[in-house]
């Protein structure tokens, strides 16, 4: 049995790496969207619909939004661990944050994939 600590920011290198990798994913995706805006001759609603009708754009959007949610989880979890001293309140906020992020994930899939 592993003795796991429930309090404190003890995740270290893994979370540091997650924050950096997800930030790079979001940066590359944002740069692609900005490039589309700058290079598209017709950045109309129809052009956006045509772009997001491509499966590869949906996949990249899904990956980027998943990276955003994971990035948010690591950051918000660390805030709760650093500033909420009461364990019950901290765990409540963790659960509420996870529910909010899970709801955001479901909504993101519905919007991107038209489910």
Short mmCIF file of C-alpha atoms in Angstrom, two decimals:
data_model
loop_
_atom_site.label_atom_id
_atom_site.label_comp_id
_atom_site.label_asym_id
_atom_site.label_seq_id
_atom_site.Cartn_x
_atom_site.Cartn_y
_atom_site.Cartn_z
CA UNK A 1 0.00 0.00 0.00
CA UNK A 2 1.27 3.46 -0.93
CA UNK A 3 1.05 6.17 1.71
CA UNK A 4 -0.25 9.11 -0.32
CA UNK A 5 -0.26 12.64 1.05
CA UNK A 6 -3.55 14.49 0.49
CA UNK A 7 -2.27 18.00 1.05
CA UNK A 8 0.51 20.14 -0.33
CA UNK A 9 1.90 20.78 -3.80
CA UNK A 10 3.99 17.61 -4.04
CA UNK A 11 3.57 16.67 -7.68
CA UNK A 12 6.76 18.37 -8.83
CA UNK A 13 8.31 17.62 -12.19
CA UNK A 14 5.26 15.93 -13.74
CA UNK A 15 3.03 18.96 -13.19
CA UNK A 16 5.74 21.36 -14.28
CA UNK A 17 6.11 19.38 -17.51
CA UNK A 18 2.31 19.18 -18.03
CA UNK A 19 2.03 22.97 -17.68
CA UNK A 20 4.80 23.53 -20.25
CA UNK A 21 3.62 20.95 -22.79
CA UNK A 22 -0.03 22.06 -22.64
CA UNK A 23 1.05 25.70 -22.96
CA UNK A 24 3.04 24.86 -26.12
CA UNK A 25 0.06 22.97 -27.58
CA UNK A 26 -2.23 25.95 -26.93
CA UNK A 27 0.35 28.37 -28.36
CA UNK A 28 0.76 26.39 -31.59
CA UNK A 29 -3.02 26.08 -32.02
CA UNK A 30 -3.51 29.81 -31.38
CA UNK A 31 -0.76 30.66 -33.87
CA UNK A 32 -2.54 28.49 -36.47
CA UNK A 33 -5.85 30.27 -35.91
CA UNK A 34 -4.16 33.69 -36.10
CA UNK A 35 -2.39 32.62 -39.30
CA UNK A 36 -5.75 31.61 -40.77
CA UNK A 37 -7.17 35.02 -39.87
CA UNK A 38 -4.24 36.86 -41.40
CA UNK A 39 -3.86 34.73 -44.53
CA UNK A 40 -7.48 33.99 -45.37
CA UNK A 41 -8.77 36.15 -48.17
CA UNK A 42 -12.33 35.43 -47.11
CA UNK A 43 -12.57 35.12 -43.32
CA UNK A 44 -16.35 35.00 -43.45
CA UNK A 45 -18.63 32.78 -41.39
CA UNK A 46 -18.83 30.36 -44.32
CA UNK A 47 -15.02 30.13 -44.44
CA UNK A 48 -14.93 29.35 -40.70
CA UNK A 49 -17.58 26.70 -41.17
CA UNK A 50 -15.62 25.16 -44.02
CA UNK A 51 -12.41 25.18 -41.96
CA UNK A 52 -14.04 23.57 -38.93
CA UNK A 53 -15.82 21.00 -41.09
CA UNK A 54 -12.42 19.35 -41.69
CA UNK A 55 -11.82 16.38 -39.43
CA UNK A 56 -8.17 17.29 -38.84
CA UNK A 57 -9.20 20.76 -37.57
CA UNK A 58 -11.73 19.15 -35.23
CA UNK A 59 -9.05 16.78 -33.93
CA UNK A 60 -6.53 19.60 -33.39
CA UNK A 61 -9.21 21.73 -31.72
CA UNK A 62 -10.15 18.86 -29.42
CA UNK A 63 -6.51 18.26 -28.49
CA UNK A 64 -5.99 21.96 -27.82
CA UNK A 65 -9.11 22.29 -25.70
CA UNK A 66 -8.22 19.13 -23.77
CA UNK A 67 -4.77 20.68 -23.17
CA UNK A 68 -6.50 23.84 -21.93
CA UNK A 69 -8.62 21.86 -19.46
CA UNK A 70 -5.62 19.87 -18.20
CA UNK A 71 -3.58 23.08 -17.89
CA UNK A 72 -6.43 24.68 -15.94
CA UNK A 73 -6.74 21.65 -13.64
CA UNK A 74 -3.07 21.71 -12.68
CA UNK A 75 -3.10 25.45 -12.07
CA UNK A 76 -6.37 25.62 -10.15
CA UNK A 77 -5.53 22.53 -8.09
CA UNK A 78 -2.24 24.13 -7.05
CA UNK A 79 -4.07 27.33 -6.07
CA UNK A 80 -6.48 25.34 -3.87
CA UNK A 81 -3.58 23.44 -2.28
CA UNK A 82 -1.60 26.62 -1.61
CA UNK A 83 -4.34 28.89 -0.28
CA UNK A 84 -7.04 26.67 1.27
CA UNK A 85 -5.79 25.35 4.59
CA UNK A 86 -8.93 23.47 5.65
CA UNK A 87 -8.73 19.98 4.13
CA UNK A 88 -12.52 19.60 3.78
CA UNK A 89 -12.87 22.91 1.95
CA UNK A 90 -9.87 22.08 -0.26
CA UNK A 91 -11.27 18.68 -1.24
CA UNK A 92 -14.70 20.24 -1.88
CA UNK A 93 -13.14 22.80 -4.20
CA UNK A 94 -11.18 20.04 -5.97
CA UNK A 95 -14.39 18.10 -6.60
CA UNK A 96 -16.27 21.20 -7.77
CA UNK A 97 -13.38 22.12 -10.08
CA UNK A 98 -13.29 18.61 -11.54
CA UNK A 99 -17.07 18.69 -12.12
CA UNK A 100 -16.78 22.07 -13.84
CA UNK A 101 -13.92 20.84 -16.05
CA UNK A 102 -15.76 17.59 -16.88
CA UNK A 103 -18.85 19.62 -17.86
CA UNK A 104 -16.65 21.85 -20.01
CA UNK A 105 -15.18 18.78 -21.71
CA UNK A 106 -18.64 17.39 -22.52
CA UNK A 107 -19.79 20.75 -23.86
CA UNK A 108 -16.58 21.14 -25.90
CA UNK A 109 -17.13 17.76 -27.55
CA UNK A 110 -20.74 18.69 -28.32
CA UNK A 111 -19.71 22.01 -29.91
CA UNK A 112 -16.68 20.78 -31.87
CA UNK A 113 -18.09 17.49 -33.09
CA UNK A 114 -21.74 18.53 -33.35
CA UNK A 115 -22.93 15.67 -31.16
#
